[in-house]
Coordinates of C-alpha atoms in Angstrom, one line a residue:
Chain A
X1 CA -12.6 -54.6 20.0
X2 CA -13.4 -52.3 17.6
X3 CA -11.0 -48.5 17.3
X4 CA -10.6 -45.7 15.6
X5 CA -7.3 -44.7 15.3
X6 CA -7.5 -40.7 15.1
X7 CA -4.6 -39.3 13.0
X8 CA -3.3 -35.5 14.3
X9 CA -0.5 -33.5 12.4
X10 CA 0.6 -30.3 11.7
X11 CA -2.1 -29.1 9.1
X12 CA 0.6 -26.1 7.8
X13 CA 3.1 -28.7 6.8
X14 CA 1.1 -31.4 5.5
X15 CA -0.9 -29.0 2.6
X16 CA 2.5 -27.9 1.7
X17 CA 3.5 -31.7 0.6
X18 CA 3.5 -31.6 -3.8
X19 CA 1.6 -33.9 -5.6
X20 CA 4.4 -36.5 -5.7
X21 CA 4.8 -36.1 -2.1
X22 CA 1.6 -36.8 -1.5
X23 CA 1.1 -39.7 -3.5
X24 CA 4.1 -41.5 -2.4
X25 CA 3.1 -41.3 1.4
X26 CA -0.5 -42.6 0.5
X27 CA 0.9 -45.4 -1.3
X28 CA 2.7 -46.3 1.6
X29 CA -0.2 -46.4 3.9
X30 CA -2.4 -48.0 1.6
X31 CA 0.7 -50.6 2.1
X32 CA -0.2 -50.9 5.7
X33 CA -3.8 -51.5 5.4
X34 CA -4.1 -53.4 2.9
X35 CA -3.4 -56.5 5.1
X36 CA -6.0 -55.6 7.4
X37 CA -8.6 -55.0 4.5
X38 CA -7.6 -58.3 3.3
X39 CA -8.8 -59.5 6.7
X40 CA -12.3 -57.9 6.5
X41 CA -11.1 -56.0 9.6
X42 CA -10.9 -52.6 8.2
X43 CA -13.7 -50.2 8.7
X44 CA -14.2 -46.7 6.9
X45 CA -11.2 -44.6 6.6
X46 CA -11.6 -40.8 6.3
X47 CA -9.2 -38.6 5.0
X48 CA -10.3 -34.7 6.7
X49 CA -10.6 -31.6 4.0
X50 CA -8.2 -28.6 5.6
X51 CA -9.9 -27.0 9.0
X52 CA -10.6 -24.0 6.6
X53 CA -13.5 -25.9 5.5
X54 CA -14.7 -26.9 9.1
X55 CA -17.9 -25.3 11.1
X56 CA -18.4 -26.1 14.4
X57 CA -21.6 -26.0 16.3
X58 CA -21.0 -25.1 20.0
X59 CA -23.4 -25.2 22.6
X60 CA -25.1 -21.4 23.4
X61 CA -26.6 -20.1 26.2
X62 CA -30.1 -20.1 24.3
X63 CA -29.6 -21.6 20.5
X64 CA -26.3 -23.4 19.6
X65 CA -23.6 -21.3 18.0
X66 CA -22.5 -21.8 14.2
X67 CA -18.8 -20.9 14.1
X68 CA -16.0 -21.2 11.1
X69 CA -13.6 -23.5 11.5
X70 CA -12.4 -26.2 14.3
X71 CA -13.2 -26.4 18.0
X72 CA -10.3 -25.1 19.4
X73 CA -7.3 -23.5 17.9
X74 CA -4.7 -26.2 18.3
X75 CA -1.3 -26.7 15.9
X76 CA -2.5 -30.3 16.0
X77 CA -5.0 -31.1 13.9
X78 CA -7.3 -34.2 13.4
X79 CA -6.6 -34.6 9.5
X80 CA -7.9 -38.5 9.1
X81 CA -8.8 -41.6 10.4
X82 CA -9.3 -45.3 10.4
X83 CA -11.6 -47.8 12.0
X84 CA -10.7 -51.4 12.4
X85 CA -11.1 -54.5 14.7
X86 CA -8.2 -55.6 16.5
X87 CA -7.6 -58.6 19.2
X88 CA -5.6 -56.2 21.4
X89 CA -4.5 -52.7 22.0
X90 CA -1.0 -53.9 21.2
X91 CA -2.5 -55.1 17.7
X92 CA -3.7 -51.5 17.1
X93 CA -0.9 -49.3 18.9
X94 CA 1.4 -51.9 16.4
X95 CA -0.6 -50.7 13.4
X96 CA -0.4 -46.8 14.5
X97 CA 3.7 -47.2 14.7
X98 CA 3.5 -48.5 11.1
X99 CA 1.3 -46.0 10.0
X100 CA 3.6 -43.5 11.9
X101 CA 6.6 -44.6 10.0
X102 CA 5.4 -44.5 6.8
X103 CA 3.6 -40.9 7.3
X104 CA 6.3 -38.8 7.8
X105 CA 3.3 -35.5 8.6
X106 CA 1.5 -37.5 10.7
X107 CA 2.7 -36.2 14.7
X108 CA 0.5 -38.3 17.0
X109 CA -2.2 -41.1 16.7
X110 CA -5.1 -41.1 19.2
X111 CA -5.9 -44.9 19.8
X112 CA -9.9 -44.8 21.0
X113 CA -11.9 -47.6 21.6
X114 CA -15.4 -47.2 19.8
X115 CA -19.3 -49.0 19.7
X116 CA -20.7 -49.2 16.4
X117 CA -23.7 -46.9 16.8
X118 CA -25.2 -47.2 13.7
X119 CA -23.6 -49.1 11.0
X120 CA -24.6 -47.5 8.2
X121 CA -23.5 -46.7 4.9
X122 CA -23.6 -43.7 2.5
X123 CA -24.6 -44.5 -0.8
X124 CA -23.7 -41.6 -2.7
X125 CA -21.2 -40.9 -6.0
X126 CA -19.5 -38.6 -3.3
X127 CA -19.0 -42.0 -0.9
X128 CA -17.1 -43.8 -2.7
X129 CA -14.1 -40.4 -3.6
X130 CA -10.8 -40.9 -1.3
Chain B
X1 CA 10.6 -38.0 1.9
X2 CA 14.2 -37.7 3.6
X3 CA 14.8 -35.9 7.2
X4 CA 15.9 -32.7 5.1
X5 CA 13.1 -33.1 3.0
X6 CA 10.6 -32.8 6.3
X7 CA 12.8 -30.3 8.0
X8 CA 12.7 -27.8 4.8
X9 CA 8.7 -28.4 4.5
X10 CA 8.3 -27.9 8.3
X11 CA 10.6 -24.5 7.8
X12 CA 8.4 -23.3 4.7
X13 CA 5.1 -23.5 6.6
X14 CA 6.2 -22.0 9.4
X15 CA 7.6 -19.2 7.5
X16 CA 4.8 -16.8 7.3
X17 CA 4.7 -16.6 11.2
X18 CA 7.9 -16.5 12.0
X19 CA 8.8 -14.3 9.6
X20 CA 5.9 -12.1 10.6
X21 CA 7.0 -11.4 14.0
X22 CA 10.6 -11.1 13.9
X23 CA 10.1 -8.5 11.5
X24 CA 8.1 -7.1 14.3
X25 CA 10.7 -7.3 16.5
X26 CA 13.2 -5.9 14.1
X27 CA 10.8 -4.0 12.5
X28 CA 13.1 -3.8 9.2
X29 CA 12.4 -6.2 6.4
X30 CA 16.4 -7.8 6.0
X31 CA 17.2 -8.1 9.3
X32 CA 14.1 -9.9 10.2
X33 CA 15.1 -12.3 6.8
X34 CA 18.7 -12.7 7.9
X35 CA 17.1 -13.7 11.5
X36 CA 15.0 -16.5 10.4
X37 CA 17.7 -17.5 7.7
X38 CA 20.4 -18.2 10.5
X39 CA 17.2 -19.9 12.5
X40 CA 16.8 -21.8 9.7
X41 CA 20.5 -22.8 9.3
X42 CA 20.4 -24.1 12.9
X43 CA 17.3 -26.0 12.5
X44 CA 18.5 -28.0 9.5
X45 CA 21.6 -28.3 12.6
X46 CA 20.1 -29.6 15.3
X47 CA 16.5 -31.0 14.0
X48 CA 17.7 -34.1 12.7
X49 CA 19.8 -35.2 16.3
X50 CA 17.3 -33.9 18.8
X51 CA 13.9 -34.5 17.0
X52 CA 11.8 -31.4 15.6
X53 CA 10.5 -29.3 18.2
X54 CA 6.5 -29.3 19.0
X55 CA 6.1 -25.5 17.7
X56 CA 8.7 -25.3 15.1
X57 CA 7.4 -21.6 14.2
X58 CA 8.0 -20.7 18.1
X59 CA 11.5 -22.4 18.2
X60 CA 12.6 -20.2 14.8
X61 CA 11.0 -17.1 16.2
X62 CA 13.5 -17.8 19.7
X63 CA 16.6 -18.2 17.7
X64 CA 15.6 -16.0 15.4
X65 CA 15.3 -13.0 17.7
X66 CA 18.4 -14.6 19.1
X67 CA 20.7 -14.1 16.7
X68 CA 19.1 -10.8 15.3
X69 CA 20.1 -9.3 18.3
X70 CA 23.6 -10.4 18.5
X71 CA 24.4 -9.4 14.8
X72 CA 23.0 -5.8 15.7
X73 CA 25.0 -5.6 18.9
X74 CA 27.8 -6.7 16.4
X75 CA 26.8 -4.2 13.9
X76 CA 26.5 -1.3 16.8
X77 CA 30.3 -2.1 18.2
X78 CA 32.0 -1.3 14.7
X79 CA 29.7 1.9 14.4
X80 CA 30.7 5.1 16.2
X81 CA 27.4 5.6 17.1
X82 CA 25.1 3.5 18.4
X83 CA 21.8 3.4 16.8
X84 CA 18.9 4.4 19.3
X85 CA 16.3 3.6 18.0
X86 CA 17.6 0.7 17.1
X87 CA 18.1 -0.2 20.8
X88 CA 14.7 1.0 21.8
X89 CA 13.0 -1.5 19.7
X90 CA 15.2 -3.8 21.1
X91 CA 13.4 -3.7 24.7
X92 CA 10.4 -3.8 22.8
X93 CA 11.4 -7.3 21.6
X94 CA 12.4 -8.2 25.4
X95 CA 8.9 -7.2 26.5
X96 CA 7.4 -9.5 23.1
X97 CA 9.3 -12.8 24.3
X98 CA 6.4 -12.9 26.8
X99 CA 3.7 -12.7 24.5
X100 CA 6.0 -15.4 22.1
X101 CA 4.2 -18.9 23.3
X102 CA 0.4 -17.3 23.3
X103 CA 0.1 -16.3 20.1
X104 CA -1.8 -13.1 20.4
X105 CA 0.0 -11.1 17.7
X106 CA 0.1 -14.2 15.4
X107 CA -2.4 -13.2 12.9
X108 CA -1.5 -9.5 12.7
X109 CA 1.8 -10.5 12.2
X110 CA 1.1 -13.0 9.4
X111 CA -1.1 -10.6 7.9
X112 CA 1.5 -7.5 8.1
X113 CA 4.1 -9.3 6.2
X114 CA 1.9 -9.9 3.6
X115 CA 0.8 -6.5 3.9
X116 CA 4.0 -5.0 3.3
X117 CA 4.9 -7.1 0.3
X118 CA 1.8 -5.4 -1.5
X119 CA 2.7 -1.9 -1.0
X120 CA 0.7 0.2 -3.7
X121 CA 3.9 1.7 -4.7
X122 CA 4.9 -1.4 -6.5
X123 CA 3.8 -2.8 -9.6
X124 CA 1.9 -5.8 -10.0
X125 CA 4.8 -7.9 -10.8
X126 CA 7.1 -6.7 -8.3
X127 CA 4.1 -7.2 -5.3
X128 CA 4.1 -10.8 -6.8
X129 CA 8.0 -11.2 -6.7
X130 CA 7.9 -9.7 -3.4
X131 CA 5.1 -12.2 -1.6
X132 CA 6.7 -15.6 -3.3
X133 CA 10.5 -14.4 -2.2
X134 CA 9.2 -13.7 1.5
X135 CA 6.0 -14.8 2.4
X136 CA 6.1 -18.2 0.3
X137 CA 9.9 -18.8 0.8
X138 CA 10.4 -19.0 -3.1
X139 CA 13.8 -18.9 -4.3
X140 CA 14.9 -16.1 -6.6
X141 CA 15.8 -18.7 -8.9
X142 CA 12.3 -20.2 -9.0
X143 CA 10.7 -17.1 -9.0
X144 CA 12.8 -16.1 -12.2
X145 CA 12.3 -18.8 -14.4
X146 CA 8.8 -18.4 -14.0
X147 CA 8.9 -14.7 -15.0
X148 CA 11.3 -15.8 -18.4
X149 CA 14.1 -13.6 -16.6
X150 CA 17.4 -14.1 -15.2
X151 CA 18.1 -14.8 -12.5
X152 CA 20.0 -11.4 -11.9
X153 CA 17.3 -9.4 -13.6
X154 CA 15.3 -11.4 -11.0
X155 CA 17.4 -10.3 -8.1
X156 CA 17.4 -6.9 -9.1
X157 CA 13.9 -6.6 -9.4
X158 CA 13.4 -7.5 -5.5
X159 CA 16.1 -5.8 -4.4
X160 CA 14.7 -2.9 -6.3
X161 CA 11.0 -3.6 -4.9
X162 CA 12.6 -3.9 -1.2
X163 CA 14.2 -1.2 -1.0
X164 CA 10.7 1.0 -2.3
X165 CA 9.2 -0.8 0.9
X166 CA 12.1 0.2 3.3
X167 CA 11.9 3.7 1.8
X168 CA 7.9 3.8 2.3
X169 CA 8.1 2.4 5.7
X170 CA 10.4 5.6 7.1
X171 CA 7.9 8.2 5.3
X172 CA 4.4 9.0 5.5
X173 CA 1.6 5.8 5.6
X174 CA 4.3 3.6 6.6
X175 CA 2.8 0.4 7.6
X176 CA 2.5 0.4 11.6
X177 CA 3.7 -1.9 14.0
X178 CA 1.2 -1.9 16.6
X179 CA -1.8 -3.9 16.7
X180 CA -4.4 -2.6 14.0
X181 CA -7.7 -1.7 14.9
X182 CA -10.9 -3.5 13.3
X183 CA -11.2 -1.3 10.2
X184 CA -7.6 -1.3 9.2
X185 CA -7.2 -4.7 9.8
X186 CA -10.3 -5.2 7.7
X187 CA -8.5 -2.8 4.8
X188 CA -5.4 -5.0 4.9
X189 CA -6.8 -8.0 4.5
X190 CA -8.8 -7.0 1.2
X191 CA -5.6 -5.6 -0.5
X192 CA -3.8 -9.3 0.8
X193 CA -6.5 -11.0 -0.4
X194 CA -6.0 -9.2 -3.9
X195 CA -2.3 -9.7 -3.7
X196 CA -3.0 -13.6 -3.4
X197 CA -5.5 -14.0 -6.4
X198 CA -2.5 -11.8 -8.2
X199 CA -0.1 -14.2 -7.4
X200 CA -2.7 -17.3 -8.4
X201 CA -3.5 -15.6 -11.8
X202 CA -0.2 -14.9 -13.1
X203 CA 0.2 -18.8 -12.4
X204 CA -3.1 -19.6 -14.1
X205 CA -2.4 -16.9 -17.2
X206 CA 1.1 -18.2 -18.2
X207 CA 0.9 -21.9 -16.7
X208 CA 1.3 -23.6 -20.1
X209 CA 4.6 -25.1 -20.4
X210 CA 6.0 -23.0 -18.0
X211 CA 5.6 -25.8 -14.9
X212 CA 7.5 -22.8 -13.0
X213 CA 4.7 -20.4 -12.8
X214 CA 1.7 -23.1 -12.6
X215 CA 3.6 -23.8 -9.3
X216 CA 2.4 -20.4 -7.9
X217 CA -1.1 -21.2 -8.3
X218 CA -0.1 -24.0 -5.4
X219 CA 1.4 -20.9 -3.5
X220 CA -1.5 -18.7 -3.6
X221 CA -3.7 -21.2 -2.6
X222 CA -1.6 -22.1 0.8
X223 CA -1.8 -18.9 1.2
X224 CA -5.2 -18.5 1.2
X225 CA -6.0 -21.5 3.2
X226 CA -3.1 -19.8 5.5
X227 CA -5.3 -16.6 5.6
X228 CA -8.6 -18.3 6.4
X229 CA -7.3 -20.4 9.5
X230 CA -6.0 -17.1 11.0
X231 CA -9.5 -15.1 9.7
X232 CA -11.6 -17.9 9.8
X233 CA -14.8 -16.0 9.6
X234 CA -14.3 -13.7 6.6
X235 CA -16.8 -14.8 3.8
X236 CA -14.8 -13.4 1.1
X237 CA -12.0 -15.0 1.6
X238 CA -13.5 -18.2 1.7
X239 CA -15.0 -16.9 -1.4
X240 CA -11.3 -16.5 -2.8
X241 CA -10.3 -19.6 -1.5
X242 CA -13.4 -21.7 -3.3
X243 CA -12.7 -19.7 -6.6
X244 CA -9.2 -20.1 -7.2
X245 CA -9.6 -24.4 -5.8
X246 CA -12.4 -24.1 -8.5
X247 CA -10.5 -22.8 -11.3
X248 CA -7.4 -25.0 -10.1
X249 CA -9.6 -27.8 -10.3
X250 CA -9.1 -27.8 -14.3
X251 CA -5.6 -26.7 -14.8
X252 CA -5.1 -30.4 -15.9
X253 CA -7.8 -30.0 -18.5
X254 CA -7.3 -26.3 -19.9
X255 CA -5.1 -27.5 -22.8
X256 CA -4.5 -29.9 -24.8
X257 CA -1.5 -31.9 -25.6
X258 CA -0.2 -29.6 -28.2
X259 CA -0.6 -26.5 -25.7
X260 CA -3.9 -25.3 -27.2
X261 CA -6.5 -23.9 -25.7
X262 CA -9.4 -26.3 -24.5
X263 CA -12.1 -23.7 -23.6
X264 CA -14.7 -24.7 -20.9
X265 CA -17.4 -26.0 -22.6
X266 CA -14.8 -28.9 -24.6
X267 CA -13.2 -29.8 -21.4
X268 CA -12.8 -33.4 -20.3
X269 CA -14.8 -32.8 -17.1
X270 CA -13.8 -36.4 -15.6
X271 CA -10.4 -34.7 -15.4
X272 CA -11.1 -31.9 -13.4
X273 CA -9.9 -32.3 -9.7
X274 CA -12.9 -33.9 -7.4
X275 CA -10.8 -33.3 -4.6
X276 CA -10.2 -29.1 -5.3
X277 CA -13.8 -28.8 -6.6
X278 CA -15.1 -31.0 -3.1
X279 CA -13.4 -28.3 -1.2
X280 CA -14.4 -25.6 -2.7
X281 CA -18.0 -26.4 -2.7
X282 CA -17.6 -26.8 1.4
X283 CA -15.8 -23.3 1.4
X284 CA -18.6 -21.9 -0.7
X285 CA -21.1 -22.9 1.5
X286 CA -19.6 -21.7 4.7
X287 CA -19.4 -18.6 2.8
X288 CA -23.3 -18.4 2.0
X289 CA -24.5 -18.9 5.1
X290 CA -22.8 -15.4 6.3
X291 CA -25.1 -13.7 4.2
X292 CA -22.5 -11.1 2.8
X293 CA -21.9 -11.7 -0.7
X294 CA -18.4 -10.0 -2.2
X295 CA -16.8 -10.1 -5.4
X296 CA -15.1 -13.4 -4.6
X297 CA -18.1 -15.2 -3.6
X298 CA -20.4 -14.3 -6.7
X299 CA -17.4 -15.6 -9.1
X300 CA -16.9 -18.4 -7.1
X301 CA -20.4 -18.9 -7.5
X302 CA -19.9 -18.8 -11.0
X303 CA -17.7 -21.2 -11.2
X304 CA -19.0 -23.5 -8.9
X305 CA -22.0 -23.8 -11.4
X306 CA -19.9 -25.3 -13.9
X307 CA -18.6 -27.7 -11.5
X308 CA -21.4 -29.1 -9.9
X309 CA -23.2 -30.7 -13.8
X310 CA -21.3 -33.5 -15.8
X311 CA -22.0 -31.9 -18.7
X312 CA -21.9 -28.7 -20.6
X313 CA -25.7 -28.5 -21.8
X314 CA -27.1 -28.9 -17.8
X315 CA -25.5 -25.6 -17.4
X316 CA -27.5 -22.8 -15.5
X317 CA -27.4 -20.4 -17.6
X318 CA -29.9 -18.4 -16.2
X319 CA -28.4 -18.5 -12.9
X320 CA -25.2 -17.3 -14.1
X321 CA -26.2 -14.4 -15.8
X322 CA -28.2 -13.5 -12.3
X323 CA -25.0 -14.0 -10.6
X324 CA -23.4 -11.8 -13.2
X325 CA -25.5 -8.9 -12.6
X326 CA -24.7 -9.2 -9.1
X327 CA -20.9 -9.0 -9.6
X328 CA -22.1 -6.1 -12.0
X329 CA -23.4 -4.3 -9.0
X330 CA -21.1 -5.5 -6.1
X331 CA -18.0 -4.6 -9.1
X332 CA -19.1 -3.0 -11.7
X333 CA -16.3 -2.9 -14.4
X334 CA -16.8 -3.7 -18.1
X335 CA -15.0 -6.9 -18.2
X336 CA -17.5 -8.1 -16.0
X337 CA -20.1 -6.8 -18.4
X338 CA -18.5 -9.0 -21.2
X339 CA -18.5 -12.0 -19.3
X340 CA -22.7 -11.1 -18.5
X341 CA -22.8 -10.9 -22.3
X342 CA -21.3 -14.6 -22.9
X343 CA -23.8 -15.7 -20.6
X344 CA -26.8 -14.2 -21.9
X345 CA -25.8 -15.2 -25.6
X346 CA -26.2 -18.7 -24.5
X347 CA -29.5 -17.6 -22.3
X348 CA -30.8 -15.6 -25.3
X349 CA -28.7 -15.7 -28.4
X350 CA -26.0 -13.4 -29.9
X351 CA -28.0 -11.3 -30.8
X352 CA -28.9 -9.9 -27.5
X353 CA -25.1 -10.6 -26.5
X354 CA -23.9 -8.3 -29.3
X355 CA -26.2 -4.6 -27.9
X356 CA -24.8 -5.6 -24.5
X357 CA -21.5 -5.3 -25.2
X358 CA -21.8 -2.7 -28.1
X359 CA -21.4 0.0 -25.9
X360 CA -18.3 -1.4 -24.2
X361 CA -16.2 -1.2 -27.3
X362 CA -14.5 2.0 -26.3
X363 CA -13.3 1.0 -22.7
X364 CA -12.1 -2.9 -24.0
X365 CA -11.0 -1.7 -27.5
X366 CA -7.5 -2.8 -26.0
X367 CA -8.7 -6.0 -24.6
X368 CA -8.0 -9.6 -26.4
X369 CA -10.9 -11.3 -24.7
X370 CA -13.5 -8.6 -26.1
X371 CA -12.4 -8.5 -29.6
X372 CA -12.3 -12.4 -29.4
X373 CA -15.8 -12.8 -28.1
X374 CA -17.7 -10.1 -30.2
X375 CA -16.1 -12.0 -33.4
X376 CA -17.5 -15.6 -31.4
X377 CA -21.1 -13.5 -31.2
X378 CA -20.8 -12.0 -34.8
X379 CA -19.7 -15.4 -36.6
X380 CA -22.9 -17.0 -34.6
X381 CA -25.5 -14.4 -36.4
X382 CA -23.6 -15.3 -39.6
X383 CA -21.9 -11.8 -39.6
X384 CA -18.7 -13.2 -40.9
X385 CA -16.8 -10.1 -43.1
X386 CA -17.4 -8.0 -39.1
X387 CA -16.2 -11.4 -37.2
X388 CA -13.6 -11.6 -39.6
X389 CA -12.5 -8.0 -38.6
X390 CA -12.8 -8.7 -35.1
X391 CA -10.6 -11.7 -34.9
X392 CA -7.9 -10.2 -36.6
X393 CA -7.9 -7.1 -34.3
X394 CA -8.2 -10.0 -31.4
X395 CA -4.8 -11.6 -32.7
X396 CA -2.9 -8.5 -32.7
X397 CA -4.0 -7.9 -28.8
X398 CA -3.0 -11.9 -27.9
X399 CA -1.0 -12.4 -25.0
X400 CA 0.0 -15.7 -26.0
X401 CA 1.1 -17.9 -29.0
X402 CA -1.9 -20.1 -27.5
X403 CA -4.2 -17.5 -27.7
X404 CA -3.5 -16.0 -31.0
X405 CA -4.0 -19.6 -32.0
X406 CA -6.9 -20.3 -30.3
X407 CA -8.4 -17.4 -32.3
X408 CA -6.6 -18.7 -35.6
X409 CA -8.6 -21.6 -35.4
X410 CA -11.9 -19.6 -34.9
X411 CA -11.1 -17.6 -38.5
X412 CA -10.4 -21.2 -39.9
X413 CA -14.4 -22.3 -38.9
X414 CA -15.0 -18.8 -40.1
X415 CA -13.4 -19.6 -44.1
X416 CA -14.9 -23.5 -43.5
X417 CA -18.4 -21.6 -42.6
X418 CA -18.5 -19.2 -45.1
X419 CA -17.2 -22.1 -48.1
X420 CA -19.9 -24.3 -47.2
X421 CA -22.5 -21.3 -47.1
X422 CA -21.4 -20.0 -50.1
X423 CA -21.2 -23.9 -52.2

């Protein structure tokens, strides 16, 4: 079965990590998936720019609405996320807990079950940036 | 990262809001500090056993208010008399715990604080000061080092700048309390949003091998992402947001390794900061499509033209001196004019450069960057005796060992130049 593991956290805390902060907490999770890259099992995985730089297009009465920011005002936010095959949910909740220990902004992971719609790829300099 | 670690980063972002409404509550800048100080205390307690709580900011804003009240029922038994109106605000913060868990006064109480900390009363430097202590969280000690200062001289200085906001806030155009209509909302979000690019630039000025002060160009930025996730519709402070990312972007690439100035055009552009720049460019674009262009948004603009071509010679010229003239007109000041005239000399030559900024020469006489780019113009039309002149006036106004020898290089090329011309 196929996820994507949808990361939420406090989006206040996390943007105040420094530089070193930062980069010791993505080293760890590299750590983590690196197994499950090895494997081919690892899909895309998205790192989200700050909600500041979301829009959001809501359903209108007559023509959608174009608002700033995220869909709701939540202290959760969704900041990243991965998509991989696993043989079980207990495969991918085990893979969350280790992602969870290792990210000490991370404050929930949302374990969903996805189709692959289209599996395309972006071919773009921008694509390929983490 | 450690328990403490999380626990003190969790604290500093929350800050701002909790911060924000106990001094509503209190309505008096130290008690509301001394409040979420003691919250804080307990925090670092009790975090680390039970687990941090879902809302930390809500949680610090309970105790908080908690133990503000009990040190001013403390405070009102060893005084003869009672303070009223002290009291009275009290049942105004019994009547706020309602409104505690829905947020409603969030923003205005974010945005108040930082209101208060740029009170026109105080100097630049003191509104800076003032913003990093209590907004950011910054400790006098940081804050000091970065200024060159003591760290007495630093305490001083926000003692000193404290007490001129307590002493505004009981006289006339003291800062209100309630919740501010549309228009002065609007007005105190423009003077915050000037505050923060204040805050950003004296990072940006004086970052060179002071790593103290390039930390508040880090600060000014969460604060402007801060601002924009409680305004999330304001195109100019998007605009301020993409222009400071932008010109963050290439902090890594400003000098070089001896501390001299790299100037734009002789950066190593594969060392400016995708990330920042990938941001900004979404921010800038939010910002456009609101159709109401500001000061922030036309520089951003700017900037964000430099950023978007690998290299120096793709640059759009012709765009930015278009985007010049419209920062001309949104703000016209001269030093905006000077910066229209470096972008025409590379539209049109120095020559047309020079009789743009001829007549500013009495309003920037003062000003290093004018003297320094009417010598660059002058030396390119082979005008070297009047470039010569204008460089050394330039060195006199320098505001930095980097910049005076950033300029002594320019004379060098000049004596090179003029050798060469002359053999």
């Amino acid at each position: 079965m196929l996820y994507a593991i949808l990361c939420y956290a406090h989006e206040e805390t996390v943007f105040a990590w420094s530089k070193e902060e930062e980069a010791t907490v993505m080293e760890k999770l590299q750590a983590v998936q690196a197994p499950l890259a090895k494997a081919g099992r690892l899909g895309p995985v998205g790192r989200l720019m700050p909600t500041t730089a979301a829009t959001t297009v809501r359903k209108g009465r007559d023509e959608p609405l174009v608002l700033d920011g995220p869909f709701a005002e939540t202290k959760e936010v969704l900041l990243g996320f991965y998509t991989a095959e696993f043989d079980s949910l207990d495969d991918a909740v085990a893979f969350s807990k280790e992602l969870s220990a290792v990210n000490p902004g991370s404050s929930s992971y949302e374990i969903r079950p996805f189709y692959v719609f289209h599996p395309n790829e972006i071919k773009t300099a921008e694509g390929g940036s983490s | 990262m450690t328990d403490i670690a999380w626990i003190e980063l969790a604290l500093t972002a929350a800050r701002p809001q909790a911060l924000g409404a106990l001094l509503r509550y209190f309505r008096d800048l130290d008690t509301a500090e001394e409040a979420f100080q003691e919250a804080c205390l307990r925090a670092i307690r009790t975090w680390p056993d039970k687990g941090p709580p879902r809302d930390p900011a809500a949680w610090l804003i309970f105790v908080g208010r908690n133990s503000g009240v009990d040190q001013i029922r403390k405070r009102a038994k060893n005084q003869p008399l009672p303070e009223e109106a002290a009291f009275s605000d009290l049942s105004d913060a019994e009547e706020d715990i309602a409104d505690r868990l829905d947020n409603a006064h969030y923003r205005d109480d974010i945005l108040r604080l930082m209101f208060i900390c740029c009170h026109p009363d105080l100097p630049n430097t003191q509104q800076i000061a003032l913003a990093l202590r209590i907004v950011c969280g910054l400790t006098v000690q940081q804050i000091a080092r970065a200024f060159l200062v003591s760290e007495s001289a630093m305490e001083q200085r926000i003692t000193r700048a404290k007490g001129r906001v307590a002493k505004a806030q009981r006289g006339e155009g003291a800062v209100g309390f309630e919740t501010p209509d549309v228009h002065e909302r609007n007005a105190r979000l423009q003077t915050v949003a000037s505050m923060v690019y204040l805050v950003f630039n004296e990072g940006y000025s004086s970052g060179i091998g002071n790593p103290d002060s390039a930390a508040f160009c880090d600060e000014a930025i969460r604060l402007s992402r801060l601002l924009l996730r409680i305004f999330p519709a304001e195109p100019e402070m998007m605009g301020l947001s993409a222009l400071m990312l932008l010109q963050h972007s290439r902090a890594g690439s400003r000098f070089d390794e001896a501390g001299q100035i790299v100037l734009l055009e002789d950066q190593d552009r594969g060392r400016w900061d995708r990330r920042l720049i990938d941001e900004a460019l979404a921010m800038l674009d939010k910002a456009i499509r609101h159709r109401k262009p500001g000061p922030y948004q036309v520089q951003a603009a700017i900037s964000a033209l430099h950023a978007r071509v690998a290299s120096p010679s793709d640059t759009d010229w012709g765009e930015i001196t278009l985007l010049y003239e419209l920062l001309e007109k949104l703000s016209p000041s001269p030093v905006v004019s000077l910066n229209r005239a470096v972008a025409l000399s590379k539209l049109k030559g120095a020559d047309a450069a020079l009789e743009l900024i001829e007549p500013l020469a009495e309003k920037l006489d003062g000003y290093f960057y004018f003297h320094g780019v009417r010598g660059g113009l002058l030396m390119q039309t082979g005008r070297s005796d009047e470039a010569r002149i204008a460089f050394d006036r330039a060195i006199t106004l320098a505001n930095s060992p980097a910049e005076c020898a950033h300029i002594r290089m320019q004379l060098d090329r000049l004596g090179a130049g003029a050798g060469a011309g002359g053999g």
